[in-house]
Each structure stands twice: as structure tokens, then as C-alpha cells.
mmCIF file of N, CA, C and O in Angstrom:
data_model
loop_
_atom_site.group_PDB
_atom_site.id
_atom_site.type_symbol
_atom_site.label_atom_id
_atom_site.label_comp_id
_atom_site.label_asym_id
_atom_site.label_seq_id
_atom_site.Cartn_x
_atom_site.Cartn_y
_atom_site.Cartn_z
ATOM 1 N N UNK A 245 28.946 115.486 66.413
ATOM 2 C CA UNK A 245 29.845 115.960 67.327
ATOM 3 C C UNK A 245 29.583 115.329 68.731
ATOM 4 O O UNK A 245 28.375 115.099 68.977
ATOM 5 N N UNK A 246 30.584 115.256 69.462
ATOM 6 C CA UNK A 246 30.422 114.586 70.803
ATOM 7 C C UNK A 246 30.998 115.614 71.852
ATOM 8 O O UNK A 246 31.911 116.410 71.514
ATOM 9 N N UNK A 247 30.311 115.672 73.033
ATOM 10 C CA UNK A 247 30.773 116.503 74.148
ATOM 11 C C UNK A 247 31.695 115.688 74.987
ATOM 12 O O UNK A 247 31.352 114.573 75.447
ATOM 13 N N UNK A 248 32.921 116.095 75.185
ATOM 14 C CA UNK A 248 33.904 115.478 76.036
ATOM 15 C C UNK A 248 34.209 116.297 77.149
ATOM 16 O O UNK A 248 34.270 117.607 77.056
ATOM 17 N N UNK A 249 34.384 115.691 78.386
ATOM 18 C CA UNK A 249 34.990 116.484 79.483
ATOM 19 C C UNK A 249 36.506 115.978 79.505
ATOM 20 O O UNK A 249 36.701 114.785 79.615
ATOM 21 N N UNK A 250 37.335 116.946 79.381
ATOM 22 C CA UNK A 250 38.781 116.752 79.418
ATOM 23 C C UNK A 250 39.308 117.272 80.653
ATOM 24 O O UNK A 250 39.118 118.401 81.001
ATOM 25 N N UNK A 251 40.200 116.436 81.358
ATOM 26 C CA UNK A 251 40.855 116.958 82.548
ATOM 27 C C UNK A 251 42.397 117.033 82.091
ATOM 28 O O UNK A 251 43.031 116.260 81.545
ATOM 29 N N UNK A 252 42.897 118.304 82.383
ATOM 30 C CA UNK A 252 44.241 118.634 82.112
ATOM 31 C C UNK A 252 44.906 118.902 83.460
ATOM 32 O O UNK A 252 44.549 119.860 84.183
ATOM 33 N N UNK A 253 45.966 118.055 83.845
ATOM 34 C CA UNK A 253 46.649 118.325 85.059
ATOM 35 C C UNK A 253 47.806 119.267 84.793
ATOM 36 O O UNK A 253 48.334 119.432 83.639
ATOM 37 N N UNK A 254 48.375 119.832 85.878
ATOM 38 C CA UNK A 254 49.448 120.709 85.773
ATOM 39 C C UNK A 254 49.997 121.068 87.149
ATOM 40 O O UNK A 254 49.486 120.559 88.199
ATOM 41 N N UNK A 255 51.067 121.950 87.113
ATOM 42 C CA UNK A 255 51.658 122.352 88.288
ATOM 43 C C UNK A 255 51.974 123.868 88.219
ATOM 44 O O UNK A 255 52.599 124.253 87.248
ATOM 45 N N UNK A 256 51.567 124.608 89.140
ATOM 46 C CA UNK A 256 51.977 125.989 89.272
ATOM 47 C C UNK A 256 53.274 126.055 89.927
ATOM 48 O O UNK A 256 53.430 125.679 91.073
ATOM 49 N N UNK A 257 54.327 126.612 89.206
ATOM 50 C CA UNK A 257 55.633 126.630 89.787
ATOM 51 C C UNK A 257 55.828 127.867 90.742
ATOM 52 O O UNK A 257 56.798 127.989 91.370
ATOM 53 N N UNK A 258 54.892 128.804 90.641
ATOM 54 C CA UNK A 258 54.900 129.948 91.475
ATOM 55 C C UNK A 258 53.457 129.985 92.122
ATOM 56 O O UNK A 258 52.550 129.461 91.558
ATOM 57 N N UNK A 259 53.376 130.659 93.278
ATOM 58 C CA UNK A 259 52.088 130.725 93.959
ATOM 59 C C UNK A 259 51.207 131.672 93.103
ATOM 60 O O UNK A 259 51.609 132.619 92.548
ATOM 61 N N UNK A 260 49.955 131.394 93.080
ATOM 62 C CA UNK A 260 48.923 132.297 92.374
ATOM 63 C C UNK A 260 48.023 132.890 93.388
ATOM 64 O O UNK A 260 47.773 132.261 94.409
ATOM 65 N N UNK A 261 47.685 134.084 93.089
ATOM 66 C CA UNK A 261 46.849 134.898 94.065
ATOM 67 C C UNK A 261 45.336 134.411 93.741
ATOM 68 O O UNK A 261 45.078 133.887 92.768
ATOM 69 N N UNK A 262 44.586 134.828 94.695
ATOM 70 C CA UNK A 262 43.056 134.632 94.509
ATOM 71 C C UNK A 262 42.592 135.265 93.350
ATOM 72 O O UNK A 262 41.690 134.778 92.625
ATOM 73 N N UNK A 263 43.024 136.531 93.033
ATOM 74 C CA UNK A 263 42.538 137.257 91.931
ATOM 75 C C UNK A 263 42.986 136.524 90.592
ATOM 76 O O UNK A 263 42.261 136.491 89.575
ATOM 77 N N UNK A 264 44.169 135.998 90.593
ATOM 78 C CA UNK A 264 44.654 135.348 89.450
ATOM 79 C C UNK A 264 43.889 134.013 89.189
ATOM 80 O O UNK A 264 43.350 133.797 88.087
ATOM 81 N N UNK A 265 43.629 133.361 90.215
ATOM 82 C CA UNK A 265 42.696 132.064 90.177
ATOM 83 C C UNK A 265 41.302 132.483 89.629
ATOM 84 O O UNK A 265 40.794 131.846 88.797
ATOM 85 N N UNK A 266 40.746 133.600 90.154
ATOM 86 C CA UNK A 266 39.450 134.067 89.715
ATOM 87 C C UNK A 266 39.424 134.381 88.151
ATOM 88 O O UNK A 266 38.518 134.006 87.497
ATOM 89 N N UNK A 267 40.436 135.066 87.754
ATOM 90 C CA UNK A 267 40.563 135.341 86.334
ATOM 91 C C UNK A 267 40.709 134.096 85.512
ATOM 92 O O UNK A 267 39.999 134.058 84.436
ATOM 93 N N UNK A 268 41.446 133.124 86.008
ATOM 94 C CA UNK A 268 41.565 131.831 85.242
ATOM 95 C C UNK A 268 40.181 131.203 85.162
ATOM 96 O O UNK A 268 39.820 130.752 84.174
ATOM 97 N N UNK A 269 39.504 131.059 86.252
ATOM 98 C CA UNK A 269 38.222 130.440 86.309
ATOM 99 C C UNK A 269 37.242 131.184 85.382
ATOM 100 O O UNK A 269 36.425 130.498 84.802
ATOM 101 N N UNK A 270 37.169 132.531 85.390
ATOM 102 C CA UNK A 270 36.334 133.227 84.560
ATOM 103 C C UNK A 270 36.571 132.990 83.045
ATOM 104 O O UNK A 270 35.700 132.892 82.379
ATOM 105 N N UNK A 271 37.917 132.878 82.756
ATOM 106 C CA UNK A 271 38.344 132.651 81.294
ATOM 107 C C UNK A 271 37.787 131.298 80.875
ATOM 108 O O UNK A 271 37.591 131.091 79.663
ATOM 109 N N UNK A 272 37.641 130.359 81.777
ATOM 110 C CA UNK A 272 37.288 128.977 81.408
ATOM 111 C C UNK A 272 35.900 128.646 81.605
ATOM 112 O O UNK A 272 35.418 127.585 81.305
ATOM 113 N N UNK A 273 35.160 129.488 82.275
ATOM 114 C CA UNK A 273 33.781 129.294 82.721
ATOM 115 C C UNK A 273 32.939 128.766 81.586
ATOM 116 O O UNK A 273 32.009 127.806 81.830
ATOM 117 N N UNK A 274 32.975 129.277 80.437
ATOM 118 C CA UNK A 274 32.103 128.917 79.379
ATOM 119 C C UNK A 274 32.362 127.381 78.972
ATOM 120 O O UNK A 274 31.564 126.762 78.289
ATOM 121 N N UNK A 275 33.446 126.813 79.349
ATOM 122 C CA UNK A 275 33.818 125.457 79.048
ATOM 123 C C UNK A 275 33.447 124.435 80.093
ATOM 124 O O UNK A 275 33.858 123.347 80.118
ATOM 125 N N UNK A 276 32.653 124.947 81.092
ATOM 126 C CA UNK A 276 32.297 124.155 82.256
ATOM 127 C C UNK A 276 30.810 124.232 82.330
ATOM 128 O O UNK A 276 30.257 125.093 82.970
ATOM 129 N N UNK A 277 30.085 123.338 81.574
ATOM 130 C CA UNK A 277 28.647 123.416 81.447
ATOM 131 C C UNK A 277 27.961 122.151 81.948
ATOM 132 O O UNK A 277 28.333 121.489 82.919
ATOM 133 N N UNK A 278 26.799 121.834 81.231
ATOM 134 C CA UNK A 278 25.932 120.783 81.636
ATOM 135 C C UNK A 278 26.480 119.493 82.130
ATOM 136 O O UNK A 278 26.252 118.961 83.131
ATOM 137 N N UNK A 279 27.401 118.900 81.220
ATOM 138 C CA UNK A 279 27.865 117.601 81.490
ATOM 139 C C UNK A 279 28.713 117.570 82.856
ATOM 140 O O UNK A 279 28.539 116.812 83.776
ATOM 141 N N UNK A 280 29.759 118.476 82.789
ATOM 142 C CA UNK A 280 30.688 118.438 83.896
ATOM 143 C C UNK A 280 29.948 118.969 85.210
ATOM 144 O O UNK A 280 30.202 118.426 86.277
ATOM 145 N N UNK A 281 29.009 119.947 85.130
ATOM 146 C CA UNK A 281 28.381 120.498 86.303
ATOM 147 C C UNK A 281 27.433 119.303 86.886
ATOM 148 O O UNK A 281 27.243 119.147 88.059
ATOM 149 N N UNK A 282 26.801 118.652 86.011
ATOM 150 C CA UNK A 282 25.791 117.654 86.444
ATOM 151 C C UNK A 282 26.527 116.408 87.119
ATOM 152 O O UNK A 282 25.909 115.742 87.906
ATOM 153 N N UNK A 283 27.731 116.215 86.774
ATOM 154 C CA UNK A 283 28.534 115.227 87.428
ATOM 155 C C UNK A 283 29.205 115.689 88.655
ATOM 156 O O UNK A 283 29.934 114.979 89.268
ATOM 157 N N UNK A 284 28.998 116.949 88.959
ATOM 158 C CA UNK A 284 29.648 117.457 90.182
ATOM 159 C C UNK A 284 31.076 117.706 90.045
ATOM 160 O O UNK A 284 31.855 117.739 91.146
ATOM 161 N N UNK A 285 31.611 117.888 88.946
ATOM 162 C CA UNK A 285 33.018 118.231 88.711
ATOM 163 C C UNK A 285 33.388 119.642 88.953
ATOM 164 O O UNK A 285 32.683 120.467 88.375
ATOM 165 N N UNK A 286 34.430 119.946 89.654
ATOM 166 C CA UNK A 286 34.926 121.330 89.783
ATOM 167 C C UNK A 286 35.660 121.695 88.527
ATOM 168 O O UNK A 286 36.411 120.837 88.002
ATOM 169 N N UNK A 287 35.582 122.940 88.177
ATOM 170 C CA UNK A 287 36.325 123.455 87.057
ATOM 171 C C UNK A 287 37.844 123.391 87.340
ATOM 172 O O UNK A 287 38.660 122.877 86.578
ATOM 173 N N UNK A 288 38.252 123.837 88.635
ATOM 174 C CA UNK A 288 39.680 123.896 88.934
ATOM 175 C C UNK A 288 39.831 123.246 90.315
ATOM 176 O O UNK A 288 39.109 123.586 91.207
ATOM 177 N N UNK A 289 40.679 122.205 90.372
ATOM 178 C CA UNK A 289 41.083 121.728 91.679
ATOM 179 C C UNK A 289 42.540 122.052 91.869
ATOM 180 O O UNK A 289 43.376 121.772 91.062
ATOM 181 N N UNK A 290 42.795 122.762 92.980
ATOM 182 C CA UNK A 290 44.200 123.195 93.313
ATOM 183 C C UNK A 290 44.573 122.650 94.623
ATOM 184 O O UNK A 290 43.848 122.787 95.633
ATOM 185 N N UNK A 291 45.662 121.908 94.653
ATOM 186 C CA UNK A 291 46.131 121.144 95.819
ATOM 187 C C UNK A 291 47.176 121.950 96.499
ATOM 188 O O UNK A 291 47.800 122.846 95.937
ATOM 189 N N UNK A 292 47.438 121.613 97.729
ATOM 190 C CA UNK A 292 48.358 122.372 98.548
ATOM 191 C C UNK A 292 49.776 122.276 98.025
ATOM 192 O O UNK A 292 50.521 123.360 98.225
ATOM 193 N N UNK A 293 50.189 121.378 97.187
ATOM 194 C CA UNK A 293 51.445 121.308 96.578
ATOM 195 C C UNK A 293 51.549 122.076 95.334
ATOM 196 O O UNK A 293 52.565 121.976 94.553
ATOM 197 N N UNK A 294 50.523 122.875 94.980
ATOM 198 C CA UNK A 294 50.467 123.684 93.778
ATOM 199 C C UNK A 294 50.188 122.855 92.448
ATOM 200 O O UNK A 294 50.254 123.396 91.393
ATOM 201 N N UNK A 295 49.857 121.471 92.599
ATOM 202 C CA UNK A 295 49.465 120.836 91.489
ATOM 203 C C UNK A 295 48.005 121.086 91.281
ATOM 204 O O UNK A 295 47.248 121.421 92.186
ATOM 205 N N UNK A 296 47.464 121.057 90.075
ATOM 206 C CA UNK A 296 46.085 121.408 89.759
ATOM 207 C C UNK A 296 45.504 120.419 88.653
ATOM 208 O O UNK A 296 46.307 119.842 87.965
ATOM 209 N N UNK A 297 44.130 120.449 88.581
ATOM 210 C CA UNK A 297 43.546 119.824 87.534
ATOM 211 C C UNK A 297 42.400 120.703 87.027
ATOM 212 O O UNK A 297 41.721 121.276 87.908
ATOM 213 N N UNK A 298 42.288 120.894 85.745
ATOM 214 C CA UNK A 298 41.241 121.775 85.131
ATOM 215 C C UNK A 298 40.336 120.804 84.363
ATOM 216 O O UNK A 298 40.943 119.897 83.517
ATOM 217 N N UNK A 299 39.136 120.898 84.488
ATOM 218 C CA UNK A 299 38.136 120.104 83.710
ATOM 219 C C UNK A 299 37.359 120.999 82.798
ATOM 220 O O UNK A 299 36.664 121.867 83.189
ATOM 221 N N UNK A 300 37.446 120.700 81.564
ATOM 222 C CA UNK A 300 36.803 121.460 80.459
ATOM 223 C C UNK A 300 35.915 120.685 79.597
ATOM 224 O O UNK A 300 36.250 119.472 79.363
ATOM 225 N N UNK A 301 34.851 121.177 79.213
ATOM 226 C CA UNK A 301 33.872 120.522 78.414
ATOM 227 C C UNK A 301 33.998 121.091 76.881
ATOM 228 O O UNK A 301 33.966 122.275 76.742
ATOM 229 N N UNK A 302 34.318 120.183 75.985
ATOM 230 C CA UNK A 302 34.529 120.684 74.562
ATOM 231 C C UNK A 302 33.728 119.835 73.603
ATOM 232 O O UNK A 302 33.512 118.628 73.828
ATOM 233 N N UNK A 303 33.362 120.353 72.558
ATOM 234 C CA UNK A 303 32.657 119.711 71.451
ATOM 235 C C UNK A 303 33.751 119.327 70.480
ATOM 236 O O UNK A 303 34.576 120.243 70.075
ATOM 237 N N UNK A 304 33.808 118.050 69.957
ATOM 238 C CA UNK A 304 34.859 117.662 69.069
ATOM 239 C C UNK A 304 34.370 116.378 68.302
ATOM 240 O O UNK A 304 33.608 115.572 68.913
ATOM 241 N N UNK A 305 34.906 116.066 67.213
ATOM 242 C CA UNK A 305 34.532 114.906 66.432
ATOM 243 C C UNK A 305 35.160 113.587 67.074
ATOM 244 O O UNK A 305 34.634 112.529 66.873
ATOM 245 N N UNK A 306 36.280 113.837 67.865
ATOM 246 C CA UNK A 306 36.950 112.603 68.404
ATOM 247 C C UNK A 306 37.733 112.960 69.655
ATOM 248 O O UNK A 306 37.902 114.161 69.902
ATOM 249 N N UNK A 307 38.243 111.985 70.304
ATOM 250 C CA UNK A 307 39.037 112.208 71.521
ATOM 251 C C UNK A 307 40.289 113.070 71.208
ATOM 252 O O UNK A 307 40.558 113.962 72.076
ATOM 253 N N UNK A 308 40.963 112.835 70.212
ATOM 254 C CA UNK A 308 42.234 113.489 69.872
ATOM 255 C C UNK A 308 42.014 115.028 69.761
ATOM 256 O O UNK A 308 42.636 115.804 70.368
ATOM 257 N N UNK A 309 41.058 115.340 68.937
ATOM 258 C CA UNK A 309 40.588 116.765 68.755
ATOM 259 C C UNK A 309 40.093 117.519 69.991
ATOM 260 O O UNK A 309 40.409 118.580 70.326
ATOM 261 N N UNK A 310 39.392 116.700 70.864
ATOM 262 C CA UNK A 310 38.903 117.206 72.158
ATOM 263 C C UNK A 310 40.081 117.530 73.050
ATOM 264 O O UNK A 310 40.127 118.580 73.741
ATOM 265 N N UNK A 311 41.098 116.605 73.091
ATOM 266 C CA UNK A 311 42.295 116.904 74.052
ATOM 267 C C UNK A 311 43.074 118.122 73.517
ATOM 268 O O UNK A 311 43.516 118.954 74.317
ATOM 269 N N UNK A 312 43.176 118.291 72.164
ATOM 270 C CA UNK A 312 43.934 119.312 71.614
ATOM 271 C C UNK A 312 43.241 120.741 71.932
ATOM 272 O O UNK A 312 43.824 121.724 72.368
ATOM 273 N N UNK A 313 41.832 120.643 71.735
ATOM 274 C CA UNK A 313 41.084 121.836 71.975
ATOM 275 C C UNK A 313 41.140 122.256 73.440
ATOM 276 O O UNK A 313 41.361 123.430 73.791
ATOM 277 N N UNK A 314 41.049 121.342 74.320
ATOM 278 C CA UNK A 314 41.095 121.640 75.765
ATOM 279 C C UNK A 314 42.401 122.274 76.195
ATOM 280 O O UNK A 314 42.508 123.228 76.841
ATOM 281 N N UNK A 315 43.550 121.692 75.633
ATOM 282 C CA UNK A 315 44.859 122.175 75.974
ATOM 283 C C UNK A 315 45.034 123.605 75.395
ATOM 284 O O UNK A 315 45.571 124.487 76.065
ATOM 285 N N UNK A 316 44.564 123.796 74.209
ATOM 286 C CA UNK A 316 44.616 125.235 73.547
ATOM 287 C C UNK A 316 43.812 126.198 74.444
ATOM 288 O O UNK A 316 44.371 127.341 74.654
ATOM 289 N N UNK A 317 42.667 125.858 74.832
ATOM 290 C CA UNK A 317 41.817 126.721 75.666
ATOM 291 C C UNK A 317 42.480 127.058 76.991
ATOM 292 O O UNK A 317 42.373 128.161 77.417
ATOM 293 N N UNK A 318 43.057 125.994 77.616
ATOM 294 C CA UNK A 318 43.662 126.203 78.895
ATOM 295 C C UNK A 318 44.919 127.145 78.729
ATOM 296 O O UNK A 318 45.144 128.035 79.464
ATOM 297 N N UNK A 319 45.728 126.911 77.769
ATOM 298 C CA UNK A 319 46.857 127.681 77.490
ATOM 299 C C UNK A 319 46.500 129.179 77.285
ATOM 300 O O UNK A 319 47.124 129.999 77.915
ATOM 301 N N UNK A 320 45.458 129.437 76.544
ATOM 302 C CA UNK A 320 44.912 130.780 76.342
ATOM 303 C C UNK A 320 44.522 131.413 77.656
ATOM 304 O O UNK A 320 44.687 132.634 77.946
ATOM 305 N N UNK A 321 43.753 130.580 78.443
ATOM 306 C CA UNK A 321 43.262 131.102 79.637
ATOM 307 C C UNK A 321 44.385 131.434 80.718
ATOM 308 O O UNK A 321 44.336 132.422 81.380
ATOM 309 N N UNK A 322 45.389 130.569 80.678
ATOM 310 C CA UNK A 322 46.506 130.877 81.612
ATOM 311 C C UNK A 322 47.207 132.239 81.180
ATOM 312 O O UNK A 322 47.542 133.042 82.017
ATOM 313 N N UNK A 323 47.421 132.368 79.882
ATOM 314 C CA UNK A 323 47.959 133.558 79.368
ATOM 315 C C UNK A 323 47.094 134.810 79.761
ATOM 316 O O UNK A 323 47.602 135.812 80.230
ATOM 317 N N UNK A 324 45.844 134.645 79.589
ATOM 318 C CA UNK A 324 44.869 135.738 79.947
ATOM 319 C C UNK A 324 44.957 136.146 81.371
ATOM 320 O O UNK A 324 44.746 137.247 81.805
ATOM 321 N N UNK A 325 45.202 135.048 82.246
ATOM 322 C CA UNK A 325 45.351 135.304 83.698
ATOM 323 C C UNK A 325 46.686 135.790 84.119
ATOM 324 O O UNK A 325 46.913 136.016 85.252
ATOM 325 N N UNK A 326 47.503 136.015 83.152
ATOM 326 C CA UNK A 326 48.906 136.475 83.393
ATOM 327 C C UNK A 326 49.796 135.484 83.926
ATOM 328 O O UNK A 326 50.891 135.733 84.525
ATOM 329 N N UNK A 327 49.584 134.139 83.656
ATOM 330 C CA UNK A 327 50.456 133.081 84.037
ATOM 331 C C UNK A 327 51.269 132.551 82.811
ATOM 332 O O UNK A 327 50.708 132.236 81.846
ATOM 333 N N UNK A 328 52.581 132.655 82.888
ATOM 334 C CA UNK A 328 53.375 132.269 81.842
ATOM 335 C C UNK A 328 53.424 130.699 81.671
ATOM 336 O O UNK A 328 53.283 129.918 82.669
ATOM 337 N N UNK A 329 53.525 130.245 80.439
ATOM 338 C CA UNK A 329 53.526 128.798 80.159
ATOM 339 C C UNK A 329 54.601 128.043 81.004
ATOM 340 O O UNK A 329 54.353 126.998 81.529
ATOM 341 N N UNK A 330 55.738 128.772 81.147
ATOM 342 C CA UNK A 330 56.870 128.170 81.939
ATOM 343 C C UNK A 330 56.515 127.992 83.406
ATOM 344 O O UNK A 330 57.122 127.178 84.059
ATOM 345 N N UNK A 331 55.593 128.777 83.832
ATOM 346 C CA UNK A 331 55.224 128.808 85.264
ATOM 347 C C UNK A 331 54.007 127.893 85.600
ATOM 348 O O UNK A 331 53.682 127.670 86.729
ATOM 349 N N UNK A 332 53.545 127.200 84.563
ATOM 350 C CA UNK A 332 52.393 126.221 84.785
ATOM 351 C C UNK A 332 52.427 125.188 83.706
ATOM 352 O O UNK A 332 51.602 125.018 82.813
ATOM 353 N N UNK A 333 53.527 124.289 83.860
ATOM 354 C CA UNK A 333 53.623 123.246 82.883
ATOM 355 C C UNK A 333 52.452 122.311 83.026
ATOM 356 O O UNK A 333 51.988 122.039 84.132
ATOM 357 N N UNK A 334 51.908 121.816 81.858
ATOM 358 C CA UNK A 334 50.678 120.959 81.812
ATOM 359 C C UNK A 334 51.122 119.498 81.577
ATOM 360 O O UNK A 334 52.107 119.192 80.887
ATOM 361 N N UNK A 335 50.387 118.587 82.200
ATOM 362 C CA UNK A 335 50.518 117.161 81.904
ATOM 363 C C UNK A 335 49.643 116.773 80.810
ATOM 364 O O UNK A 335 48.894 117.620 80.172
ATOM 365 N N UNK A 336 49.611 115.474 80.392
ATOM 366 C CA UNK A 336 48.812 115.023 79.355
ATOM 367 C C UNK A 336 47.333 115.210 79.641
ATOM 368 O O UNK A 336 46.927 114.667 80.740
ATOM 369 N N UNK A 337 46.504 115.539 78.734
ATOM 370 C CA UNK A 337 44.999 115.664 78.957
ATOM 371 C C UNK A 337 44.400 114.258 78.826
ATOM 372 O O UNK A 337 45.008 113.361 78.231
ATOM 373 N N UNK A 338 43.292 114.049 79.571
ATOM 374 C CA UNK A 338 42.684 112.841 79.538
ATOM 375 C C UNK A 338 41.143 112.920 79.419
ATOM 376 O O UNK A 338 40.613 113.917 80.057
ATOM 377 N N UNK A 339 40.501 112.148 78.712
ATOM 378 C CA UNK A 339 39.019 112.220 78.669
ATOM 379 C C UNK A 339 38.427 111.539 79.988
ATOM 380 O O UNK A 339 38.777 110.422 80.369
ATOM 381 N N UNK A 340 37.620 112.387 80.692
ATOM 382 C CA UNK A 340 37.052 111.954 81.844
ATOM 383 C C UNK A 340 35.604 111.892 81.846
ATOM 384 O O UNK A 340 34.866 111.577 82.810
ATOM 385 N N UNK A 341 34.993 112.183 80.617
ATOM 386 C CA UNK A 341 33.522 112.117 80.495
ATOM 387 C C UNK A 341 33.181 112.258 79.006
ATOM 388 O O UNK A 341 33.861 112.990 78.264
ATOM 389 N N UNK A 342 32.146 111.661 78.563
ATOM 390 C CA UNK A 342 31.648 111.770 77.164
ATOM 391 C C UNK A 342 30.091 111.761 77.213
ATOM 392 O O UNK A 342 29.490 110.963 77.868
ATOM 393 N N UNK A 343 29.595 112.675 76.360
ATOM 394 C CA UNK A 343 28.101 112.726 76.163
ATOM 395 C C UNK A 343 27.906 112.818 74.686
ATOM 396 O O UNK A 343 28.274 113.807 74.034
ATOM 397 N N UNK A 344 27.415 111.735 74.123
ATOM 398 C CA UNK A 344 27.230 111.608 72.611
ATOM 399 C C UNK A 344 25.847 111.424 72.386
ATOM 400 O O UNK A 344 25.027 110.750 73.065
ATOM 401 N N UNK A 345 25.427 112.052 71.222
ATOM 402 C CA UNK A 345 24.011 111.925 70.767
ATOM 403 C C UNK A 345 23.791 110.665 69.971
ATOM 404 O O UNK A 345 22.688 110.422 69.384
ATOM 405 N N UNK A 346 24.805 109.893 69.797
ATOM 406 C CA UNK A 346 24.794 108.595 69.015
ATOM 407 C C UNK A 346 24.052 107.579 69.830
ATOM 408 O O UNK A 346 23.982 107.437 70.949
#
């Protein structure tokens, strides 16, 4: 297995509160560990125009599975934070880091 850091962009179509943001970050915290933290990557970057980037660390056999897993995790976390999918459309995920034991 390989550890991938996946960045998923998106846009909040409605403003999110500080507590909603905190709930989202807590829901994703377990996916932001050694690789992403050692590289100084923030879990959530939220810009003034409500566009955002989420960086998640996932274990997967390949890039495709890593991107799918990250998207599923983010979708579930958004739901947990009370954000409807229609209110936070996601862009295509991208691999922004790899840590392999090979």
C-alpha cells in the first residue's frame, strides 16, 4: 500500500459558519497525518471567494483508488457537518503527495 496526499478542490455556494468549519475539520482530522503535516500542508484552505481545497492522506494500492477514497471521505464529512452536496460542489481530486515503502 502507498500513502497518498489527495487535494480535492470545491466551492461553498453558501457561507459556512466557524462551527461548521470546525465540525468539517474534526471529521477529516484522522486523514491529515504524518506526510501532509510534515510537508506543512493545511487540512482545509478556504479562500475569500468561498473556494476551498481539502488535503487528505489515504492508504490505497494506486492513484485511482486514493482519489476515490478521498472523495468519499470528504463527501461523508461534508454531510456530517450539515453541508449538502449541492451546496459544496467538488472539483476533480489530484495527487499532491506520495509516500511509498517501495
